[in-house]
Short mmCIF file of C-alpha atoms in Angstrom, two decimals:
data_model
loop_
_atom_site.label_atom_id
_atom_site.label_comp_id
_atom_site.label_asym_id
_atom_site.label_seq_id
_atom_site.Cartn_x
_atom_site.Cartn_y
_atom_site.Cartn_z
CA MET D 1089 -22.39 16.34 12.11
CA SER D 1090 -24.37 19.48 12.86
CA LEU D 1091 -23.34 22.47 14.94
CA ASN D 1092 -25.08 21.11 18.04
CA ASP D 1093 -23.70 17.58 17.63
CA THR D 1094 -20.03 18.52 17.80
CA ALA D 1095 -18.14 19.74 20.85
CA SER D 1096 -15.62 22.52 20.19
CA ALA D 1097 -12.73 20.20 21.04
CA ASP D 1098 -13.82 17.84 18.24
CA ARG D 1099 -14.00 20.53 15.56
CA ILE D 1100 -11.39 21.38 12.96
CA HIS D 1101 -9.55 24.47 14.29
CA ILE D 1102 -8.62 26.98 11.57
CA GLY D 1103 -6.16 29.68 12.63
CA PHE D 1104 -5.64 32.97 10.76
CA TYR D 1105 -2.16 34.48 11.19
CA GLY D 1106 -0.12 37.33 9.76
CA MET D 1107 1.15 40.84 10.24
CA ARG D 1108 -0.83 43.80 11.55
CA ASN D 1109 -2.95 45.44 8.89
CA ALA D 1110 -2.64 42.53 6.47
CA GLY D 1111 -6.41 42.24 6.75
CA LYS D 1112 -6.66 39.04 8.78
CA SER D 1113 -9.86 40.04 10.53
CA SER D 1114 -11.44 41.26 7.29
CA VAL D 1115 -10.63 37.94 5.62
CA VAL D 1116 -12.02 36.07 8.65
CA ASN D 1117 -15.26 38.06 8.43
CA ARG D 1118 -15.55 37.33 4.71
CA VAL D 1119 -14.85 33.62 5.17
CA THR D 1120 -17.34 33.24 8.00
CA GLY D 1121 -19.96 35.60 6.61
CA GLN D 1122 -20.12 37.20 10.06
CA GLU D 1123 -18.70 40.25 11.81
CA LEU D 1124 -16.65 37.88 13.93
CA SER D 1125 -13.74 40.28 14.43
CA VAL D 1126 -13.54 44.06 14.82
CA VAL D 1127 -12.07 45.65 11.69
CA SER D 1128 -10.22 48.97 11.51
CA ASP D 1129 -7.54 50.67 9.45
CA VAL D 1130 -5.62 51.16 12.70
CA LYS D 1131 -2.81 48.66 13.11
CA GLY D 1132 -3.26 46.09 15.88
CA THR D 1133 -7.04 46.23 16.23
CA THR D 1134 -7.08 42.56 17.14
CA THR D 1135 -5.33 42.48 20.52
CA ASP D 1136 -6.11 38.93 21.68
CA PRO D 1137 -6.95 35.69 19.89
CA VAL D 1138 -10.65 35.50 19.02
CA LYS D 1139 -12.18 31.99 18.89
CA LYS D 1140 -15.60 31.14 17.54
CA ALA D 1141 -17.28 27.73 17.13
CA MET D 1142 -19.52 27.73 14.07
CA GLU D 1143 -20.84 25.84 11.07
CA LEU D 1144 -18.90 26.78 7.94
CA LEU D 1145 -19.76 25.39 4.52
CA PRO D 1146 -18.24 23.41 2.91
CA LEU D 1147 -16.19 22.47 5.97
CA GLY D 1148 -18.89 21.72 8.55
CA PRO D 1149 -18.41 22.32 12.30
CA VAL D 1150 -15.21 24.33 12.90
CA VAL D 1151 -13.54 26.69 15.35
CA ILE D 1152 -12.20 29.87 13.76
CA ILE D 1153 -9.20 31.54 15.44
CA ASP D 1154 -8.31 35.16 14.60
CA THR D 1155 -4.92 36.10 16.08
CA PRO D 1156 -3.14 39.40 16.82
CA GLY D 1157 -0.53 40.66 14.38
CA LEU D 1158 2.88 39.05 14.75
CA ASP D 1159 4.62 42.42 14.41
CA ASP D 1160 2.89 43.93 17.45
CA GLU D 1161 5.14 46.29 19.41
CA GLY D 1162 6.19 46.95 23.00
CA GLU D 1163 6.08 44.73 26.07
CA LEU D 1164 2.32 44.22 25.78
CA GLY D 1165 2.70 43.52 22.08
CA GLU D 1166 5.26 40.80 22.82
CA LYS D 1167 2.78 39.12 25.15
CA ARG D 1168 0.15 39.26 22.41
CA ILE D 1169 2.60 37.69 19.96
CA GLN D 1170 3.29 34.89 22.44
CA ARG D 1171 -0.44 34.23 22.77
CA ALA D 1172 -0.82 34.18 18.99
CA ARG D 1173 2.03 31.67 18.65
CA ARG D 1174 0.48 29.58 21.43
CA MET D 1175 -2.61 29.25 19.26
CA LEU D 1176 -0.51 27.18 16.84
CA ALA D 1177 -0.78 24.29 19.29
CA GLN D 1178 -4.56 24.30 18.77
CA THR D 1179 -4.49 24.84 15.02
CA ASP D 1180 -5.37 22.06 12.57
CA ILE D 1181 -5.29 24.25 9.43
CA ALA D 1182 -3.41 27.56 9.19
CA VAL D 1183 -4.14 30.56 6.97
CA LEU D 1184 -1.34 33.09 6.58
CA VAL D 1185 -2.87 36.38 5.46
CA VAL D 1186 -0.39 38.59 3.57
CA ASP D 1187 -0.86 42.11 2.26
CA ALA D 1188 -0.34 41.42 -1.46
CA GLY D 1189 0.93 44.95 -1.98
CA VAL D 1190 3.65 44.51 0.65
CA GLY D 1191 4.67 40.87 0.25
CA LEU D 1192 6.11 38.34 2.68
CA SER D 1193 7.92 39.74 5.71
CA ALA D 1194 10.68 37.96 7.63
CA LEU D 1195 8.10 37.10 10.32
CA ASP D 1196 5.77 35.68 7.67
CA ARG D 1197 8.56 33.44 6.42
CA GLU D 1198 9.36 32.38 9.97
CA LEU D 1199 5.73 31.47 10.46
CA LEU D 1200 5.68 29.42 7.26
CA ASP D 1201 8.72 27.53 8.54
CA LEU D 1202 6.80 26.81 11.77
CA PHE D 1203 3.81 25.52 9.78
CA ARG D 1204 6.07 23.16 7.88
CA ALA D 1205 7.93 22.05 11.01
CA LYS D 1206 4.63 21.23 12.70
CA LYS D 1207 3.38 19.59 9.46
CA LEU D 1208 0.35 21.89 9.51
CA PRO D 1209 -1.73 22.13 6.35
CA PHE D 1210 -1.69 25.81 5.35
CA VAL D 1211 -2.84 28.34 2.78
CA VAL D 1212 -1.22 31.69 2.05
CA ALA D 1213 -4.01 34.18 1.33
CA TRP D 1214 -2.60 37.19 -0.57
CA ASN D 1215 -5.15 39.79 0.51
CA LYS D 1216 -5.95 43.17 -1.10
CA ALA D 1217 -5.51 41.61 -4.54
CA ASP D 1218 -7.97 44.20 -5.88
CA THR D 1219 -5.28 46.87 -5.41
CA LEU D 1220 -2.70 45.12 -7.59
CA THR D 1221 -1.97 46.13 -11.16
CA ASP D 1222 0.13 43.03 -11.74
CA ARG D 1223 -0.30 39.55 -10.24
CA PRO D 1224 2.75 37.28 -10.33
CA ALA D 1225 2.06 33.54 -10.51
CA LEU D 1226 1.57 31.80 -7.15
CA ASP D 1227 2.33 28.26 -5.98
CA GLU D 1228 -0.40 25.76 -5.10
CA ALA D 1229 -0.35 26.72 -1.44
CA SER D 1230 -1.23 30.35 -2.24
CA ILE D 1231 -4.26 32.23 -3.51
CA TYR D 1232 -5.09 35.85 -4.31
CA VAL D 1233 -8.10 37.13 -2.35
CA SER D 1234 -9.77 40.41 -1.59
CA ALA D 1235 -11.65 40.92 1.66
CA ALA D 1236 -12.86 44.24 0.22
CA THR D 1237 -14.57 42.76 -2.87
CA GLY D 1238 -14.99 39.12 -1.84
CA GLU D 1239 -12.81 37.92 -4.71
CA ASN D 1240 -11.74 34.27 -4.38
CA ILE D 1241 -13.15 33.93 -0.85
CA HIS D 1242 -15.18 30.94 -1.98
CA ALA D 1243 -12.07 29.41 -3.57
CA LEU D 1244 -10.20 29.92 -0.28
CA LYS D 1245 -12.99 28.12 1.57
CA GLU D 1246 -12.80 25.27 -0.94
CA LYS D 1247 -9.07 24.93 -0.23
CA LEU D 1248 -9.76 24.83 3.50
CA GLY D 1249 -12.55 22.33 2.91
CA ALA D 1250 -10.18 20.00 1.05
CA PHE D 1251 -7.76 20.10 3.97
CA ALA D 1252 -10.57 19.54 6.48
CA LYS D 1253 -11.79 16.49 4.57
CA SER D 1254 -8.32 14.95 4.71
CA LEU D 1255 -8.15 15.54 8.49
CA GLN D 1256 -11.52 14.03 9.34
CA THR D 1257 -11.43 10.59 10.93
CA ASP D 1258 -13.99 8.12 12.22
CA LYS D 1259 -12.18 7.93 15.55
CA LYS D 1260 -14.48 7.05 18.44
CA VAL D 1261 -14.22 7.52 22.16
CA LEU D 1262 -15.50 4.03 22.89
CA ALA D 1263 -17.97 2.84 20.21
CA ASP D 1264 -15.33 0.86 18.29
CA LYS D 1265 -14.84 -1.35 21.36
CA LEU D 1266 -18.52 -2.21 21.81
CA ASP D 1267 -20.83 -4.76 20.20
CA PRO D 1268 -24.37 -3.52 19.43
CA GLY D 1269 -26.77 -4.37 22.23
CA SER D 1270 -24.12 -4.32 24.95
CA VAL D 1271 -24.83 -2.82 28.36
CA VAL D 1272 -22.27 -0.30 29.65
CA VAL D 1273 -22.34 1.06 33.21
CA LEU D 1274 -21.08 4.64 33.58
CA VAL D 1275 -20.07 5.61 37.12
CA MET D 1276 -20.53 9.36 37.37
CA PRO D 1277 -20.06 10.79 40.88
CA ILE D 1278 -21.50 14.27 41.33
CA ASP D 1279 -18.95 16.22 43.35
CA GLU D 1280 -18.37 19.87 44.25
CA ALA D 1281 -16.72 20.60 40.89
CA ALA D 1282 -19.59 19.24 38.77
CA PRO D 1283 -21.69 22.00 37.16
CA LYS D 1284 -25.22 22.19 38.56
CA GLY D 1285 -27.83 20.64 36.30
CA ARG D 1286 -25.23 19.11 33.95
CA VAL D 1287 -22.75 16.27 33.76
CA ILE D 1288 -19.17 17.00 32.77
CA LEU D 1289 -18.01 16.87 29.16
CA PRO D 1290 -16.18 13.49 29.08
CA GLN D 1291 -19.21 11.81 30.63
CA GLN D 1292 -21.50 13.42 28.06
CA GLN D 1293 -19.31 12.32 25.17
CA VAL D 1294 -18.88 8.74 26.36
CA LEU D 1295 -22.63 8.49 26.95
CA ARG D 1296 -23.33 9.74 23.42
CA ASP D 1297 -20.76 7.32 21.97
CA VAL D 1298 -22.38 4.38 23.78
CA LEU D 1299 -25.79 5.35 22.40
CA ASP D 1300 -24.36 5.84 18.89
CA ALA D 1301 -23.01 2.27 19.09
CA ARG D 1302 -26.60 1.06 19.63
CA CYS D 1303 -25.78 0.02 23.17
CA THR D 1304 -27.52 0.61 26.49
CA ALA D 1305 -25.97 2.99 29.02
CA VAL D 1306 -26.75 2.62 32.72
CA CYS D 1307 -25.61 5.66 34.70
CA CYS D 1308 -25.12 5.85 38.45
CA GLN D 1309 -22.96 7.39 41.14
CA ASP D 1310 -20.34 5.35 42.95
CA THR D 1311 -22.58 5.22 46.02
CA GLU D 1312 -25.26 3.37 44.01
CA LEU D 1313 -22.92 1.13 41.98
CA ALA D 1314 -23.31 -2.03 44.06
CA ASP D 1315 -27.12 -1.86 43.86
CA THR D 1316 -26.96 -1.03 40.14
CA LEU D 1317 -24.80 -4.07 39.35
CA ALA D 1318 -27.06 -6.29 41.47
CA ALA D 1319 -30.14 -5.05 39.60
CA LEU D 1320 -28.78 -6.05 36.18
CA LYS D 1321 -29.91 -9.46 34.91
CA GLU D 1322 -26.49 -10.04 33.33
CA ALA D 1323 -23.04 -8.63 33.94
CA PRO D 1324 -22.35 -5.50 31.85
CA ALA D 1325 -19.94 -5.60 28.93
CA LEU D 1326 -17.94 -2.75 30.46
CA VAL D 1327 -17.83 -0.35 33.40
CA VAL D 1328 -16.43 3.16 32.87
CA THR D 1329 -15.73 5.21 35.96
CA ASP D 1330 -14.60 8.65 37.00
CA SER D 1331 -10.93 8.31 37.95
CA GLN D 1332 -11.40 9.85 41.39
CA VAL D 1333 -13.29 6.76 42.59
CA PHE D 1334 -11.23 4.22 40.62
CA GLY D 1335 -10.07 2.32 43.72
CA LYS D 1336 -13.56 2.05 45.24
CA VAL D 1337 -15.17 1.03 41.95
CA ALA D 1338 -12.50 -1.62 41.22
CA LYS D 1339 -13.43 -3.39 44.47
CA LEU D 1340 -17.14 -3.46 43.53
CA VAL D 1341 -16.86 -4.54 39.88
CA PRO D 1342 -16.25 -8.30 39.42
CA THR D 1343 -12.87 -9.06 37.84
CA CYS D 1344 -14.63 -10.80 34.94
CA VAL D 1345 -16.08 -7.41 33.91
CA PRO D 1346 -13.74 -5.04 32.01
CA LEU D 1347 -13.18 -1.73 33.81
CA THR D 1348 -11.69 1.54 32.58
CA SER D 1349 -12.06 5.28 33.16
CA PHE D 1350 -13.26 8.32 31.24
CA SER D 1351 -9.75 9.76 31.49
CA ILE D 1352 -8.13 6.67 29.94
CA LEU D 1353 -10.65 6.73 27.10
CA PHE D 1354 -9.78 10.36 26.41
CA ALA D 1355 -6.06 9.58 26.58
CA ARG D 1356 -6.61 7.42 23.52
CA TYR D 1357 -9.15 9.70 21.84
CA ARG D 1358 -7.37 13.06 22.27
CA GLY D 1359 -3.75 12.23 22.92
CA ASP D 1360 -1.32 9.31 22.89
CA LEU D 1361 -2.40 6.48 25.18
CA ALA D 1362 0.83 4.51 24.72
CA GLU D 1363 3.06 7.46 25.69
CA LEU D 1364 0.92 8.31 28.71
CA VAL D 1365 0.99 4.70 29.91
CA ARG D 1366 4.78 4.67 29.61
CA GLY D 1367 4.90 7.81 31.76
CA ALA D 1368 3.20 6.05 34.69
CA ALA D 1369 6.43 4.18 35.51
CA LYS D 1370 8.07 7.46 36.56
CA LEU D 1371 5.76 7.68 39.58
CA GLU D 1372 7.76 4.96 41.32
CA GLN D 1373 11.04 6.73 40.57
CA LEU D 1374 10.17 10.11 42.09
CA ARG D 1375 12.44 11.45 44.81
CA ASP D 1376 12.08 14.13 47.47
CA GLY D 1377 12.33 17.56 45.86
CA ASP D 1378 11.64 16.40 42.28
CA ARG D 1379 9.56 18.97 40.43
CA VAL D 1380 6.18 17.71 39.21
CA LEU D 1381 3.93 19.74 36.89
CA ILE D 1382 0.20 19.12 37.34
CA SER D 1383 -1.61 20.63 34.37
CA GLU D 1384 -5.30 20.95 33.50
CA GLY D 1385 -6.77 21.94 30.16
CA CYS D 1386 -9.80 23.70 31.61
CA SER D 1387 -10.00 26.77 33.84
CA HIS D 1388 -12.47 26.01 36.62
CA HIS D 1389 -13.04 27.41 40.07
CA ARG D 1390 -10.90 25.29 42.38
CA GLN D 1391 -12.79 23.66 45.24
CA CYS D 1392 -11.39 22.90 48.70
CA ASN D 1393 -10.88 19.24 47.69
CA ASP D 1394 -9.74 19.96 44.14
CA ILE D 1395 -8.41 16.93 42.25
CA GLY D 1396 -5.42 18.70 40.70
CA THR D 1397 -4.11 20.78 43.58
CA VAL D 1398 -5.22 18.65 46.55
CA LYS D 1399 -6.12 15.04 45.71
CA MET D 1400 -3.42 14.30 43.13
CA PRO D 1401 -0.51 15.50 45.32
CA GLY D 1402 -1.96 13.47 48.19
CA TRP D 1403 -2.21 10.32 46.10
CA ILE D 1404 1.32 10.79 44.73
CA GLU D 1405 2.83 11.25 48.19
CA GLY D 1406 0.85 8.35 49.64
CA PHE D 1407 2.01 6.07 46.82
CA THR D 1408 5.64 7.14 46.63
CA GLY D 1409 6.38 8.09 50.23
CA VAL D 1410 8.27 11.18 49.00
CA LYS D 1411 7.47 14.89 48.81
CA PRO D 1412 7.93 16.41 45.35
CA ILE D 1413 7.68 20.13 44.59
CA TYR D 1414 4.54 20.88 42.58
CA SER D 1415 3.71 23.46 39.94
CA PHE D 1416 0.17 23.91 38.66
CA THR D 1417 -1.17 25.25 35.35
CA SER D 1418 -4.67 25.42 33.91
CA GLY D 1419 -6.46 26.52 30.77
CA GLY D 1420 -4.15 27.77 28.03
CA GLU D 1421 -1.13 27.90 30.34
CA TYR D 1422 1.46 25.25 29.57
CA PRO D 1423 5.23 25.82 29.79
CA ASP D 1424 7.28 25.87 26.60
CA ASP D 1425 10.27 24.57 28.55
CA LEU D 1426 9.56 21.44 30.58
CA THR D 1427 13.16 20.41 31.29
CA GLN D 1428 12.97 21.44 34.97
CA TYR D 1429 10.32 18.80 35.67
CA ALA D 1430 10.78 15.13 36.56
CA LEU D 1431 7.18 14.33 35.57
CA VAL D 1432 4.12 15.95 34.00
CA VAL D 1433 0.71 14.82 35.26
CA HIS D 1434 -2.03 16.07 32.92
CA CYS D 1435 -5.81 15.94 33.14
CA GLY D 1436 -7.80 13.93 30.61
CA GLY D 1437 -7.80 16.90 28.21
CA CYS D 1438 -11.49 16.63 27.35
CA VAL D 1439 -11.77 20.36 26.55
CA LEU D 1440 -8.57 20.43 24.46
CA ASN D 1441 -8.66 19.55 20.79
CA PRO D 1442 -6.41 16.64 19.70
CA ALA D 1443 -3.87 19.03 18.15
CA GLU D 1444 -3.27 20.82 21.46
CA MET D 1445 -3.27 17.68 23.62
CA GLN D 1446 -0.80 15.99 21.30
CA SER D 1447 1.32 19.15 21.21
CA ARG D 1448 1.57 19.09 25.00
CA ILE D 1449 2.56 15.43 25.00
CA ARG D 1450 5.10 16.07 22.23
CA LYS D 1451 6.70 18.92 24.21
CA ALA D 1452 7.23 16.58 27.13
CA VAL D 1453 8.66 13.81 24.96
CA GLU D 1454 11.03 16.23 23.20
CA ALA D 1455 12.20 17.51 26.60
CA GLY D 1456 12.80 13.94 27.79
CA VAL D 1457 10.18 14.33 30.53
CA PRO D 1458 7.70 11.47 31.21
CA ILE D 1459 4.04 12.48 31.00
CA VAL D 1460 1.00 10.67 32.38
CA ASN D 1461 -2.65 11.65 32.70
CA TYR D 1462 -4.91 11.60 35.75
CA GLY D 1463 -6.76 8.37 34.98
CA ILE D 1464 -3.65 6.38 34.13
CA ALA D 1465 -1.76 7.72 37.16
CA ILE D 1466 -4.62 6.93 39.54
CA ALA D 1467 -5.08 3.42 38.10
CA HIS D 1468 -1.34 2.78 38.44
CA MET D 1469 -1.23 4.03 42.02
CA HIS D 1470 -4.19 1.78 42.91
CA GLY D 1471 -2.54 -1.25 41.27
CA ILE D 1472 -5.28 -1.61 38.64
CA LEU D 1473 -3.66 -0.12 35.53
CA ARG D 1474 -3.32 -3.50 33.83
CA ARG D 1475 -6.98 -4.23 34.46
CA SER D 1476 -8.07 -0.80 33.26
CA LEU D 1477 -6.32 -1.40 29.91
CA GLU D 1478 -7.97 -4.76 29.26
CA ILE D 1479 -10.01 -3.38 26.34
CA PHE D 1480 -6.76 -2.10 24.78
CA PRO D 1481 -4.57 -5.26 24.73
CA GLU D 1482 -1.95 -3.70 22.45
CA ILE D 1483 -1.41 -0.93 25.03
CA ARG D 1484 -1.56 -3.28 28.01
CA SER D 1485 1.32 -5.26 26.51
CA LEU D 1486 3.54 -2.20 27.11
CA LEU D 1487 3.39 -2.99 30.82
CA ASP D 1488 5.25 -6.22 30.12
CA ASP D 1489 8.30 -4.39 28.76
#
């Protein structure tokens, strides 16, 4: 895939970590062939994570993450360290940059332990190798490099490329569930939150996947759905809808036609559909005063009828008849400790890469807290979850347990 074909969330994310003044940013600039990060001899020049989507040979489309030094100091420095560690949730391949003249610090070793615990592929890049008079033998996970001279930068990229190749999959949003020539109706309401002149990311990606499967996509808003279905000579193979109009659309689409949502498709594509479906059962067990976290992966301007802060609480209270206490997060914010919550309700995660979405789900599971996403929760509360999982029979069978 080319640079323009691949959304940032579908790219391999490569994170560069290490101590201040180890030369992380210089190595990043050498690897990318760009002045991606500001470089200085002053410790702590990189103060916040820097992310850049780019095409990087021999890896292809990637996102490069340059992080602040893990030995940053003071209260502000501690916050920077926390943000750097948070980037681990997004990282598919890690590069630990070490000053070869100084060696591994205790924090470096701690970071390596984290890589291993998270089962992250990693490379230790021993930078400033040009300053060494003696070079002890290294293990297979390590390589001597020099950002100053460019030594072994290509070899480092080859190592990263080998990891990237092993991580690449042919996973599809929807195409693997379609026969060529099928007609798919996409219900795409344009509401206050939709960007002017564009459709939102999950709709774009499902549309592209339908076309890649050599199928025909028919797009309409919910207000035109009845006329659209009537205009088709034959019933469509599938209808995919925005979750916010799930109930309305379910009444219009004949029961003989499979129906699902963009959010459910992304639950499978980005996260763990089975775990999120299991989490839906908790909705019926909520009690007054239970704490519910509603979390979104993107940071958008909240409208007066916002789905996360307005619609979702309303649907939950209408379905359960109880009044939970809500907390809301968006963008990169996501609590490390979820034990105070009875339930996590997450958006579809279309802007999050699979590593981060799965990390968020894993945190909930490890804390013993059920987690569900918007589309699954809405389908469950409208009594159509079983129907919406028809194209995933192995997942639908979970509802029988």
